[in-house]
mmCIF file of C-alpha atoms in Angstrom:
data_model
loop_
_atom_site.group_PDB
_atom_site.id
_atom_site.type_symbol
_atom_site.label_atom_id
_atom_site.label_comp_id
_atom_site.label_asym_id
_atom_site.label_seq_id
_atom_site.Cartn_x
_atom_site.Cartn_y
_atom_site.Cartn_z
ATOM 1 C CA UNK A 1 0.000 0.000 0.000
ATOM 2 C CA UNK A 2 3.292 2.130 0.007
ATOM 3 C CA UNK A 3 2.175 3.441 -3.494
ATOM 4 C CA UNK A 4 -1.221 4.424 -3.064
ATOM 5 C CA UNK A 5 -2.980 7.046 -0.857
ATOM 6 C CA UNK A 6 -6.875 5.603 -0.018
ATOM 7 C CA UNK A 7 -8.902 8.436 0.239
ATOM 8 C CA UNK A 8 -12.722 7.733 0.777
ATOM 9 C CA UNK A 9 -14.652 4.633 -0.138
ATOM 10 C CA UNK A 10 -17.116 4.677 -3.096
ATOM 11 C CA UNK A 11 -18.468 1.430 -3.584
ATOM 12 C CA UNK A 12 -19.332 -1.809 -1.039
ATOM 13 C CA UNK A 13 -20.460 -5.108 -2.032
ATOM 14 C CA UNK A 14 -20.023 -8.808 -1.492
ATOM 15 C CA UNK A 15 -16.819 -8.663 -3.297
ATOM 16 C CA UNK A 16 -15.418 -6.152 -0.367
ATOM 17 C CA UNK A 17 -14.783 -2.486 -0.831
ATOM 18 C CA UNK A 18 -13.965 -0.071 -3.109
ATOM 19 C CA UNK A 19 -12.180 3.221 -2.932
ATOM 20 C CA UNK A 20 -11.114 6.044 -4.584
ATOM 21 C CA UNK A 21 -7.465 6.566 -4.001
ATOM 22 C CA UNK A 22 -4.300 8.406 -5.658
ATOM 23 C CA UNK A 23 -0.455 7.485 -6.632
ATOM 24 C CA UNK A 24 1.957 8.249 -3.922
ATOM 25 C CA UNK A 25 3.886 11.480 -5.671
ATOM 26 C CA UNK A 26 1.522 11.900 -8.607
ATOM 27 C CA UNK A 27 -1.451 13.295 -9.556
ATOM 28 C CA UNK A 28 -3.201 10.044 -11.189
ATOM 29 C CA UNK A 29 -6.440 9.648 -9.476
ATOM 30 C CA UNK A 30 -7.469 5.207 -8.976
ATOM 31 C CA UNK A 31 -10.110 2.565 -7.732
ATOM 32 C CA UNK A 32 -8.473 0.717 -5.001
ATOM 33 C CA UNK A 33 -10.686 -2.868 -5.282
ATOM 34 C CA UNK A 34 -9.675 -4.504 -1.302
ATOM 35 C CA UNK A 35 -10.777 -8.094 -1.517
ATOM 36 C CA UNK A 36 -11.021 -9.942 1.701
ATOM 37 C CA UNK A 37 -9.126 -13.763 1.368
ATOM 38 C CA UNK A 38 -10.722 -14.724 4.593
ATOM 39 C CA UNK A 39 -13.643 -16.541 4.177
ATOM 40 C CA UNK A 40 -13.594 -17.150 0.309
ATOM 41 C CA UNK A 41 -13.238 -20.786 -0.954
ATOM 42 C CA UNK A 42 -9.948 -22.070 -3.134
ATOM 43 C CA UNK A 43 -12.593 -22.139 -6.377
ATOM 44 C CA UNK A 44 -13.568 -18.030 -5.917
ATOM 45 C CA UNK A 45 -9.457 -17.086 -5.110
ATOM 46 C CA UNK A 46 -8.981 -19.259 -8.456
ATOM 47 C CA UNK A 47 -11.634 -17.688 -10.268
ATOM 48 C CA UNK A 48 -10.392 -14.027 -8.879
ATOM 49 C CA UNK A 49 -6.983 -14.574 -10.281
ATOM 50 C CA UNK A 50 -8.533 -15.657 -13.717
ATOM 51 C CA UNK A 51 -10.479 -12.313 -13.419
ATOM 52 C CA UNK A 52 -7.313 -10.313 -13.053
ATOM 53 C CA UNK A 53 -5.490 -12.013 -15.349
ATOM 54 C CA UNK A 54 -8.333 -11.524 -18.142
ATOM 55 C CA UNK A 55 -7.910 -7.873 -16.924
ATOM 56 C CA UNK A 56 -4.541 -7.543 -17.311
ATOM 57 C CA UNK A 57 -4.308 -8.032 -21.142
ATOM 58 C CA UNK A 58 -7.136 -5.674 -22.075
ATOM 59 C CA UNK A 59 -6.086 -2.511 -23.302
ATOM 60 C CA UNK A 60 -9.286 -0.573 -25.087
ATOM 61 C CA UNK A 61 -10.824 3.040 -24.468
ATOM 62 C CA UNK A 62 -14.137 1.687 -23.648
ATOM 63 C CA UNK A 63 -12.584 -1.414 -20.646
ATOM 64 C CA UNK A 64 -12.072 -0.227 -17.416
ATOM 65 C CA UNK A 65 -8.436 -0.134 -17.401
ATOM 66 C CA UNK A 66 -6.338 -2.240 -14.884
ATOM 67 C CA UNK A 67 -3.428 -0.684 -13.382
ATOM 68 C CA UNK A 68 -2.051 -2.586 -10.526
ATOM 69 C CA UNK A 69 -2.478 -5.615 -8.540
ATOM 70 C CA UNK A 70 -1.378 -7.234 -5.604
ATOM 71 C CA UNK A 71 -2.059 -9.128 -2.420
ATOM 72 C CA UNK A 72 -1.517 -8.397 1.464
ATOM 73 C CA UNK A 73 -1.499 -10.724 4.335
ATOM 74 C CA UNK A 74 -5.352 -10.501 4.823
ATOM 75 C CA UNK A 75 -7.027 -8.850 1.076
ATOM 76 C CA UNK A 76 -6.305 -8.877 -3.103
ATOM 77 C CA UNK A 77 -6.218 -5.045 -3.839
ATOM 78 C CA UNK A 78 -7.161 -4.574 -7.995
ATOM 79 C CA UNK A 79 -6.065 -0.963 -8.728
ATOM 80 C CA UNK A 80 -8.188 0.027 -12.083
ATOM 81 C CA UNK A 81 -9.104 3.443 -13.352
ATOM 82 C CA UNK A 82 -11.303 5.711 -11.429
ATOM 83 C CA UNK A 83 -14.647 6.785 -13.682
ATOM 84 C CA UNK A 84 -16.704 9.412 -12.410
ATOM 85 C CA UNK A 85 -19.903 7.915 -12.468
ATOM 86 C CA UNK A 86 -22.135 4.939 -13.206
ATOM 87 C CA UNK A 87 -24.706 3.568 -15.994
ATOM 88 C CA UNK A 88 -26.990 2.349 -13.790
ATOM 89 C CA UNK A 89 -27.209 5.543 -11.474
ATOM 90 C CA UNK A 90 -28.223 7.962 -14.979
ATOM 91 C CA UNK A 91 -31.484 5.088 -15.073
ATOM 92 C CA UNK A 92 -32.214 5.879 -11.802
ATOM 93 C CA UNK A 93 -32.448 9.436 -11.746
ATOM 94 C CA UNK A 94 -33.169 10.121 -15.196
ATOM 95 C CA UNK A 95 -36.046 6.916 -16.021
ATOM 96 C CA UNK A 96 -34.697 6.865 -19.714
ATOM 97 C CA UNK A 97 -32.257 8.593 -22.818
ATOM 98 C CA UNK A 98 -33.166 9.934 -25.866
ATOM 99 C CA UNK A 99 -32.008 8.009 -28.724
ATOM 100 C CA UNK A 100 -29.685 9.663 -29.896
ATOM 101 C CA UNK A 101 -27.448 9.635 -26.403
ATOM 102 C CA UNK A 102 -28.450 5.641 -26.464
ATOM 103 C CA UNK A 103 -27.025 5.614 -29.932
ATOM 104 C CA UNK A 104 -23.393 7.358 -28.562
ATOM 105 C CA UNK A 105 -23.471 4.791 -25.792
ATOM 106 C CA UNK A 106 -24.610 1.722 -28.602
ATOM 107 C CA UNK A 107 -21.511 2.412 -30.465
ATOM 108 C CA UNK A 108 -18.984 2.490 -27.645
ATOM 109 C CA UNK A 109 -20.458 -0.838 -26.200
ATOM 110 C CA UNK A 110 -20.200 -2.445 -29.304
ATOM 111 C CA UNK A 111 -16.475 -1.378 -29.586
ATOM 112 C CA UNK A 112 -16.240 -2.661 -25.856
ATOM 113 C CA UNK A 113 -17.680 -6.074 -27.205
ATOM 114 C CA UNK A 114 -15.977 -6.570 -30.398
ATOM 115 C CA UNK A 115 -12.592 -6.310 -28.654
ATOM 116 C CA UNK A 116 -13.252 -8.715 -26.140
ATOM 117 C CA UNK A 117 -15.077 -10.896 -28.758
ATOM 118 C CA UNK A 118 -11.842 -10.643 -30.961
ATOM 119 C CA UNK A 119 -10.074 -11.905 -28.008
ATOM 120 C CA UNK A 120 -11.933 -14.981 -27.679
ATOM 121 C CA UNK A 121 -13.819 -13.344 -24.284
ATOM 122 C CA UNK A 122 -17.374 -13.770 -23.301
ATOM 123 C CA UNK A 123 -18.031 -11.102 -20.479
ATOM 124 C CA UNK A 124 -21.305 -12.950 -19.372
ATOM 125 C CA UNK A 125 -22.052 -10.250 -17.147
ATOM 126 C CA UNK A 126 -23.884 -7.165 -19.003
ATOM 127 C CA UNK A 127 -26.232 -4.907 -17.469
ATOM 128 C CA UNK A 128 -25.935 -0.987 -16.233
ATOM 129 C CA UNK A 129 -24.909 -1.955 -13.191
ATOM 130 C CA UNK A 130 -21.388 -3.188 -14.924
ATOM 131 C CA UNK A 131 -20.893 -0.057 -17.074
ATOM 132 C CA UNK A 132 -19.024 3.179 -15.806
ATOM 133 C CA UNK A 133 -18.834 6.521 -17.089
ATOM 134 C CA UNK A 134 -15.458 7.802 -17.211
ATOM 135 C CA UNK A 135 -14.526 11.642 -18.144
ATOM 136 C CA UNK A 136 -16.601 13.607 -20.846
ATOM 137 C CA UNK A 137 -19.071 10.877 -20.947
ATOM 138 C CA UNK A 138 -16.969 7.495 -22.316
ATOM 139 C CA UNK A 139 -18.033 4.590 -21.215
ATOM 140 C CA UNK A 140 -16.136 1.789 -19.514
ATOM 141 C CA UNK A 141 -17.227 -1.247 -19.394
ATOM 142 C CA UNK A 142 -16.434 -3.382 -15.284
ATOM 143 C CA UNK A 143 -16.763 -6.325 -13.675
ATOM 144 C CA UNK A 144 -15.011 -9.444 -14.626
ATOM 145 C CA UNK A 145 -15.834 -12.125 -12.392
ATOM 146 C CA UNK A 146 -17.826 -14.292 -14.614
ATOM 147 C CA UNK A 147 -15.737 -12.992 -18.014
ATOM 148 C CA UNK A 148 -14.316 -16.315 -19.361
ATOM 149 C CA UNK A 149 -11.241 -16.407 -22.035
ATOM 150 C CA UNK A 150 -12.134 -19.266 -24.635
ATOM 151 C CA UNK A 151 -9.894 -21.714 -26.216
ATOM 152 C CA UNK A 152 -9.140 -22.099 -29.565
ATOM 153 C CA UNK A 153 -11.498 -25.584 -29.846
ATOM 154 C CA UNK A 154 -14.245 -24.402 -27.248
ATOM 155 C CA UNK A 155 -16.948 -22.701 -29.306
ATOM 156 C CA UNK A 156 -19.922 -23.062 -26.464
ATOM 157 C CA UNK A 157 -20.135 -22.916 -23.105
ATOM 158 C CA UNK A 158 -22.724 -24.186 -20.318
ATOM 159 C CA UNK A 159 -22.436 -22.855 -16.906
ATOM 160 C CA UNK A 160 -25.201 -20.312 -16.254
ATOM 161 C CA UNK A 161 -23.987 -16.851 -15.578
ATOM 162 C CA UNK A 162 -25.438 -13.354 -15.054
ATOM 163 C CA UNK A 163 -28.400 -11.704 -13.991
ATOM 164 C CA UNK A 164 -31.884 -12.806 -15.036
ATOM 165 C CA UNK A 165 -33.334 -9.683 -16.551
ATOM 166 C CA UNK A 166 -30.344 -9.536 -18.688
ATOM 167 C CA UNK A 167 -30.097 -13.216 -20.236
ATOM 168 C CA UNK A 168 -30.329 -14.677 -23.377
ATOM 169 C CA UNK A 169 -33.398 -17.203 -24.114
ATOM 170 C CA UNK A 170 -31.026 -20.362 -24.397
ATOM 171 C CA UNK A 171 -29.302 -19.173 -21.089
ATOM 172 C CA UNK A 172 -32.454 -19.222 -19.413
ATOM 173 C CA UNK A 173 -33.090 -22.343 -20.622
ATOM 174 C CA UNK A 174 -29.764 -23.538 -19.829
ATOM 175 C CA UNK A 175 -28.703 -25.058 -23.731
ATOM 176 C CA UNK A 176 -24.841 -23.671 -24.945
ATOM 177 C CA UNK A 177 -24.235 -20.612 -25.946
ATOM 178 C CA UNK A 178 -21.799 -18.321 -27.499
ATOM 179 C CA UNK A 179 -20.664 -14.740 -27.993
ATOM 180 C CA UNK A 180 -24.302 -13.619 -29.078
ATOM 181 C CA UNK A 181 -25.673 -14.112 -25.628
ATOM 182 C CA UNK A 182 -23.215 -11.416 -24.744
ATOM 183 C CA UNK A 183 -24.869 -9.566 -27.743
ATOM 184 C CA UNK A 184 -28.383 -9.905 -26.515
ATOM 185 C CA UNK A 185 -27.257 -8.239 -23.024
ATOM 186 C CA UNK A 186 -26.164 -5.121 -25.120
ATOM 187 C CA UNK A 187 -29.792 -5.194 -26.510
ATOM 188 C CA UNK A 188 -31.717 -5.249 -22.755
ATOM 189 C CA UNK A 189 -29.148 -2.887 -21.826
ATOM 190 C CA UNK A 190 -29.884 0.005 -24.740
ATOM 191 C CA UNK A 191 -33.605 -0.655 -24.711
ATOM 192 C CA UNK A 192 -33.817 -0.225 -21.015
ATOM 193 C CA UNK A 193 -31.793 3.199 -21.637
ATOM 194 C CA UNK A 194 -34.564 4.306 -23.989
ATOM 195 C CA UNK A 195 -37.637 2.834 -22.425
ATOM 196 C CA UNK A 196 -36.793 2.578 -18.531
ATOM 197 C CA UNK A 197 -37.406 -0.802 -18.465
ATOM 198 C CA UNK A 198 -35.680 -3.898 -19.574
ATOM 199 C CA UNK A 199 -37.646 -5.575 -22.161
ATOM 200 C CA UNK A 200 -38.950 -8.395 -20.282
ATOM 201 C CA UNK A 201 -39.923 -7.495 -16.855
ATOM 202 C CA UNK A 202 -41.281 -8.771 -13.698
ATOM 203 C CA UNK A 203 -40.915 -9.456 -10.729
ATOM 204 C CA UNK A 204 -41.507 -13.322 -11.018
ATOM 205 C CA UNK A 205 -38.599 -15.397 -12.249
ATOM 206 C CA UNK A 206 -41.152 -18.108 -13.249
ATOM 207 C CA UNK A 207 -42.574 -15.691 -15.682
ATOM 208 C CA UNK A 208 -39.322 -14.061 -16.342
ATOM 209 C CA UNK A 209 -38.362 -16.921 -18.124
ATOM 210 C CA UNK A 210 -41.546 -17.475 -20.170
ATOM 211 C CA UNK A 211 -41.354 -14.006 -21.101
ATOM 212 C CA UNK A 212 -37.292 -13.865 -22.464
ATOM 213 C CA UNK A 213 -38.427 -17.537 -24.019
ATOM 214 C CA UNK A 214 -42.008 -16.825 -25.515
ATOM 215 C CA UNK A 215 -42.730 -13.110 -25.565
ATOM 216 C CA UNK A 216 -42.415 -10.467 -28.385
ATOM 217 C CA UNK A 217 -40.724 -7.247 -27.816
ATOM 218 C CA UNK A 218 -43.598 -4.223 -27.031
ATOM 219 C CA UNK A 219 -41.883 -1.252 -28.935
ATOM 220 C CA UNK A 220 -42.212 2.324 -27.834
ATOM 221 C CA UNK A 221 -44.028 4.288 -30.408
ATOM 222 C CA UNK A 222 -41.180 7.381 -30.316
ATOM 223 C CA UNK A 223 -38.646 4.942 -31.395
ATOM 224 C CA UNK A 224 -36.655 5.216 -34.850
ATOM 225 C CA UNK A 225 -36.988 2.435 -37.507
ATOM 226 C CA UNK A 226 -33.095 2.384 -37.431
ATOM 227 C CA UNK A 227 -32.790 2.239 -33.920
ATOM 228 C CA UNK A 228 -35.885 -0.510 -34.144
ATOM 229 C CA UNK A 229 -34.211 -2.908 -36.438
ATOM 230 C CA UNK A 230 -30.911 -2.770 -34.079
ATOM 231 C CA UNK A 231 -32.626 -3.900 -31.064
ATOM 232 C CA UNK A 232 -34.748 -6.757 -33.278
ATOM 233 C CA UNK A 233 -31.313 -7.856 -34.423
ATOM 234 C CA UNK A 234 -30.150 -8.210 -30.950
ATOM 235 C CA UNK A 235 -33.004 -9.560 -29.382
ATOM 236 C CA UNK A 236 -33.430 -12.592 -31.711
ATOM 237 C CA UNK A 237 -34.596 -15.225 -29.615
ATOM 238 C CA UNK A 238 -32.473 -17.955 -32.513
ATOM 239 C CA UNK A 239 -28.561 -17.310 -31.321
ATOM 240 C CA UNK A 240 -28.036 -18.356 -34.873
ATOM 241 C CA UNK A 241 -30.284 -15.605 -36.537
ATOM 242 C CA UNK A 242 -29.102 -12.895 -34.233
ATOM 243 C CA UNK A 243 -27.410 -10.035 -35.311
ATOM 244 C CA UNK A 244 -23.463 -10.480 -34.543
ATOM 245 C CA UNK A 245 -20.408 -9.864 -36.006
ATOM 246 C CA UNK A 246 -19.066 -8.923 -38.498
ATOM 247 C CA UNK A 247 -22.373 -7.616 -39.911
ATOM 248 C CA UNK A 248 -23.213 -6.022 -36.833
ATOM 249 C CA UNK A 249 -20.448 -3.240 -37.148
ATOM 250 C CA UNK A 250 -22.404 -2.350 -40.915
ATOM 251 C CA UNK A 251 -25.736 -1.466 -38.853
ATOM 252 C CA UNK A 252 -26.575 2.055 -40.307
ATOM 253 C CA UNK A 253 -27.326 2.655 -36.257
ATOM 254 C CA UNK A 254 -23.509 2.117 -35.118
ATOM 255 C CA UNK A 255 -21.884 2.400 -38.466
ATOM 256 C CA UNK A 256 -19.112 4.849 -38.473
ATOM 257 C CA UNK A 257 -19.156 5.301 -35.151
ATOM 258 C CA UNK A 258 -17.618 2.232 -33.620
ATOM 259 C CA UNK A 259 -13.702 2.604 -32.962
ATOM 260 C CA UNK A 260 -12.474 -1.076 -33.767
ATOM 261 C CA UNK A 261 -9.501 -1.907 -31.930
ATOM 262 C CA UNK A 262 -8.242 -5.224 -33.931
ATOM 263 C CA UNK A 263 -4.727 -6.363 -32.173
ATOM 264 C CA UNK A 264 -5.499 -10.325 -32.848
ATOM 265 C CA UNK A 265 -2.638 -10.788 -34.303
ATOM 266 C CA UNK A 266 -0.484 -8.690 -32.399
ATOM 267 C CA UNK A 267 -1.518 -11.376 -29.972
ATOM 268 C CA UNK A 268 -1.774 -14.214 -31.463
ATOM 269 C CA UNK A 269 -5.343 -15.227 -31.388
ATOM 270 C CA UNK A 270 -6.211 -17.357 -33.707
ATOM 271 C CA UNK A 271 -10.126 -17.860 -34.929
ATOM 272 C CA UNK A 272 -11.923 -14.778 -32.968
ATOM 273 C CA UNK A 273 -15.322 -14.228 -32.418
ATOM 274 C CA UNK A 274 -15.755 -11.312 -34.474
ATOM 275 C CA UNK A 275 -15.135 -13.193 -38.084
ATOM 276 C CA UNK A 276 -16.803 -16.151 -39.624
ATOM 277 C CA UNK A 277 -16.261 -19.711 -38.535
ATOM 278 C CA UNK A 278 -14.192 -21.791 -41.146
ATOM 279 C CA UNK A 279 -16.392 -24.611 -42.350
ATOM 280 C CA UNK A 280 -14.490 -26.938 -40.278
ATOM 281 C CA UNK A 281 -14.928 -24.643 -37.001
ATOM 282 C CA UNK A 282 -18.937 -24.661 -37.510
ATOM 283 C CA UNK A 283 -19.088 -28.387 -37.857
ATOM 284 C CA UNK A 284 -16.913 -28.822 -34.854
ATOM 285 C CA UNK A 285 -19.162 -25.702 -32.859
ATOM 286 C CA UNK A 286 -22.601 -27.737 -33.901
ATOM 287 C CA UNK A 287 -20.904 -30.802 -32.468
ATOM 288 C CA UNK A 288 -20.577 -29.340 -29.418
ATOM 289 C CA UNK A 289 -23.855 -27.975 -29.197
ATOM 290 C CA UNK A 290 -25.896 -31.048 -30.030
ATOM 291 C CA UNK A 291 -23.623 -33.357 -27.391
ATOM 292 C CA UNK A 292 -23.908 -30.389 -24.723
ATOM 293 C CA UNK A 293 -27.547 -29.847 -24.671
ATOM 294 C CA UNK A 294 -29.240 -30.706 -21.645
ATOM 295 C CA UNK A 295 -31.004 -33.643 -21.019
ATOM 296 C CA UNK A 296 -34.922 -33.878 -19.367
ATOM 297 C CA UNK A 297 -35.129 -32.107 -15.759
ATOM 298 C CA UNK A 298 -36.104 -28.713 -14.251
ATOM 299 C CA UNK A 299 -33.732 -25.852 -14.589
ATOM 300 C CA UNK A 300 -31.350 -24.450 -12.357
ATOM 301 C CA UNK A 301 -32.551 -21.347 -12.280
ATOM 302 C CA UNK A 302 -36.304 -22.270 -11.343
ATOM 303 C CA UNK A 303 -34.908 -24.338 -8.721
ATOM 304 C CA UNK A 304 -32.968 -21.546 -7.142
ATOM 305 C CA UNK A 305 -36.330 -19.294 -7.523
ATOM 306 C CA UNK A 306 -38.080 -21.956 -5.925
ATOM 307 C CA UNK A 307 -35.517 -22.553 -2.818
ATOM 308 C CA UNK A 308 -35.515 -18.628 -2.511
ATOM 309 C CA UNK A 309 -39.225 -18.767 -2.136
ATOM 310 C CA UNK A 310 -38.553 -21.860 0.665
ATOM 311 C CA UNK A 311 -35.910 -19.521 2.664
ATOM 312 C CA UNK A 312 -38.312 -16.789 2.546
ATOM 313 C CA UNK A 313 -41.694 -18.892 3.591
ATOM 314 C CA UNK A 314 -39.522 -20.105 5.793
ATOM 315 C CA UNK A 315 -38.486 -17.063 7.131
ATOM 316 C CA UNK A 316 -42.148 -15.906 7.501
ATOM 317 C CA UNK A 317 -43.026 -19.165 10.095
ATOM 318 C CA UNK A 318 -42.955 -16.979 12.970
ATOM 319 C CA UNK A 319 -44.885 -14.273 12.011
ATOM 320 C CA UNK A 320 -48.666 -14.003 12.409
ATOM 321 C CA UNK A 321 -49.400 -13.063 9.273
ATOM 322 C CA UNK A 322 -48.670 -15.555 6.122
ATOM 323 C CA UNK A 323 -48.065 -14.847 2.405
ATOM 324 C CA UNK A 324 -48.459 -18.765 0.715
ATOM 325 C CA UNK A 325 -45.000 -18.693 0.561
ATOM 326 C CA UNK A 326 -43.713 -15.794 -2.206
ATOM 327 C CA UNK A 327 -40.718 -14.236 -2.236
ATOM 328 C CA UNK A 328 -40.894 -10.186 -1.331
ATOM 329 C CA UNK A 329 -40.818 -8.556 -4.433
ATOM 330 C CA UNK A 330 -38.164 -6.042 -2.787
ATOM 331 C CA UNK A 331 -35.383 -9.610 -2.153
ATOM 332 C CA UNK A 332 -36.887 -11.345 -5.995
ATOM 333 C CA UNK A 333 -35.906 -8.125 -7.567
ATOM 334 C CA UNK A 334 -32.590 -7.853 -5.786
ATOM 335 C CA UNK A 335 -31.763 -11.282 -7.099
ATOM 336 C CA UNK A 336 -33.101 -10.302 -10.738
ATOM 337 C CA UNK A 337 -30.784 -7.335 -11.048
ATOM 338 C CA UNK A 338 -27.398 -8.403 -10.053
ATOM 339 C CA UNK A 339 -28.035 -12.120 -10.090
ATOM 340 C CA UNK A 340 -26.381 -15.285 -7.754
#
């Protein structure tokens, strides 16, 4: 801690603190990110050092930049730029954007995405909550933890991260996905911006799910064909028929206006995301899918709706009145917005 002043916190949350802090004998203003060790299992260290080493080798305008990290007898510190505000805070005060400030924020997302994407990185973890606002407005996209760094012959994956209100039909459904589901995020995301709301929304996880699954977008009536066909692109319910790279970059909504940062083979990566699978690739990726799908039985994700509504009934025993056992809509919406 010899190099850093800590000067007030700004953030608290399961992960542990976060402050705002500055370099010993310099001006440069940081996050300080203390992690407690104590008390955290030898899978979540693991995963933590896979999130800071995924951190480490992004360099892009619209990525939260990490600067520093190390480790003291009791806490991981992550030392990242400090951005001035949050996403997630403009939604709360302001209820919505107009389109065309949705539109600057579109195009600096998708840069965020097709540089991770080109990396071989599905950040799994998209909503306001995750995206900062750094000086005169720029975005920066946070929050690693469930951001996983694919190999060359994984083209799916199966392990159910995020938050509800935020996921991708065959994530709530639990069958493999890809980059796209990332994609679909971006879509909730800029359509909450405009409208308020995500575009499925309640306060039931049962019906959640049926609605992300089943349902048809309801489009505001002051929204732009261009801007329209964007969102319908993203929101595809068919991964395969959703709108992705590279077309996505040729969207007259975003076109021109995305800075692509394309350093794959300064780095070596071979076969990104953001560029067409080789016949070969796409026969090995529909491989995958078909001998990944999931077999007959009830989803994880109803099953942890249902054992929150046991911990809550439960919860309620003692008291005189009784509710049939539902969750408060206060702890089911917590749950829906940030997820696990």
């Amino acid at each position: 801690m010899e190099r850093y002043h800590v000067l007030e916190v700004i953030g608290e949350g399961s992960f542990g603190r976060v402050y705002k802090g500055r370099r010993r004998c310099g001006a440069q203003v940081v996050a300080l990110k203390f992690i407690p060790k104590v008390g955290r299992s030898e899978k979540e260290l693991k995963n933590l050092q896979r999130e800071i080493e995924i951190m480490r080798g992004l360099h892009h305008p619209n990525i939260i930049q990490m600067l520093d990290s190390f480790e003291t007898d009791k806490e991981v510190v992550v030392v990242t730029d400090y951005a001035e505000g949050e996403l997630f805070q403009i939604l709360e005060d302001d209820g919505s954007l107009p389109e065309d400030q949705v539109q600057t924020i579109a195009a600096q997302l998708v840069s965020a995405l097709y540089y991770l994407h080109s990396h071989r990185i599905l950040h799994r973890d998209m909503k306001p909550q995750n995206i900062l606002l750094g000086k005169d407005g720029v975005i920066k996209l946070c929050d690693f933890g469930f951001a996983r760094a694919m190999s060359i012959h994984t083209m799916v994956l199966t392990s159910i991260k995020g938050t509800p209100l935020y996921m991708s039909p065959e994530l709530v459904e639990e069958r493999p996905y890809d980059h796209t589901a990332d994609l679909w995020s971006v879509g909730c995301i800029l359509y909450e911006l405009f409208v308020g709301t995500p575009p499925f929304y309640t306060s039931s996880i049962f019906q959640l799910v049926s609605l992300i699954v089943k349902d048809s977008v309801k489009w505001p009536k002051a929204i732009s064909p261009v801007f329209k066909s964007f969102l319908q692109g993203l929101l595809m319910k068919d991964p395969r028929q959703r709108l992705s790279w590279p077309e996505l970059l040729s969207h007259p909504f975003v076109a021109g206006r995305v800075t692509v940062i394309d350093d794959t083979e300064e780095h070596g990566i071979s076969n990104p995301f953001t560029t067409k699978l080789s016949p070969e690739l796409q026969a090995l990726k529909e491989q995958q899918v078909h001998s990944l799908a999931p077999r007959s039985g009830q989803s994880r994700i109803l099953r942890k709706a249902r054992q929150k509504m046991a911990e809550e009934a439960q919860k309620k025993e003692d008291k005189s009145v009784r509710f049939s056992g539902l969750p408060s809509v206060v702890m089911l919406k917590e749950w829906l917005l940030n997820g696990n």
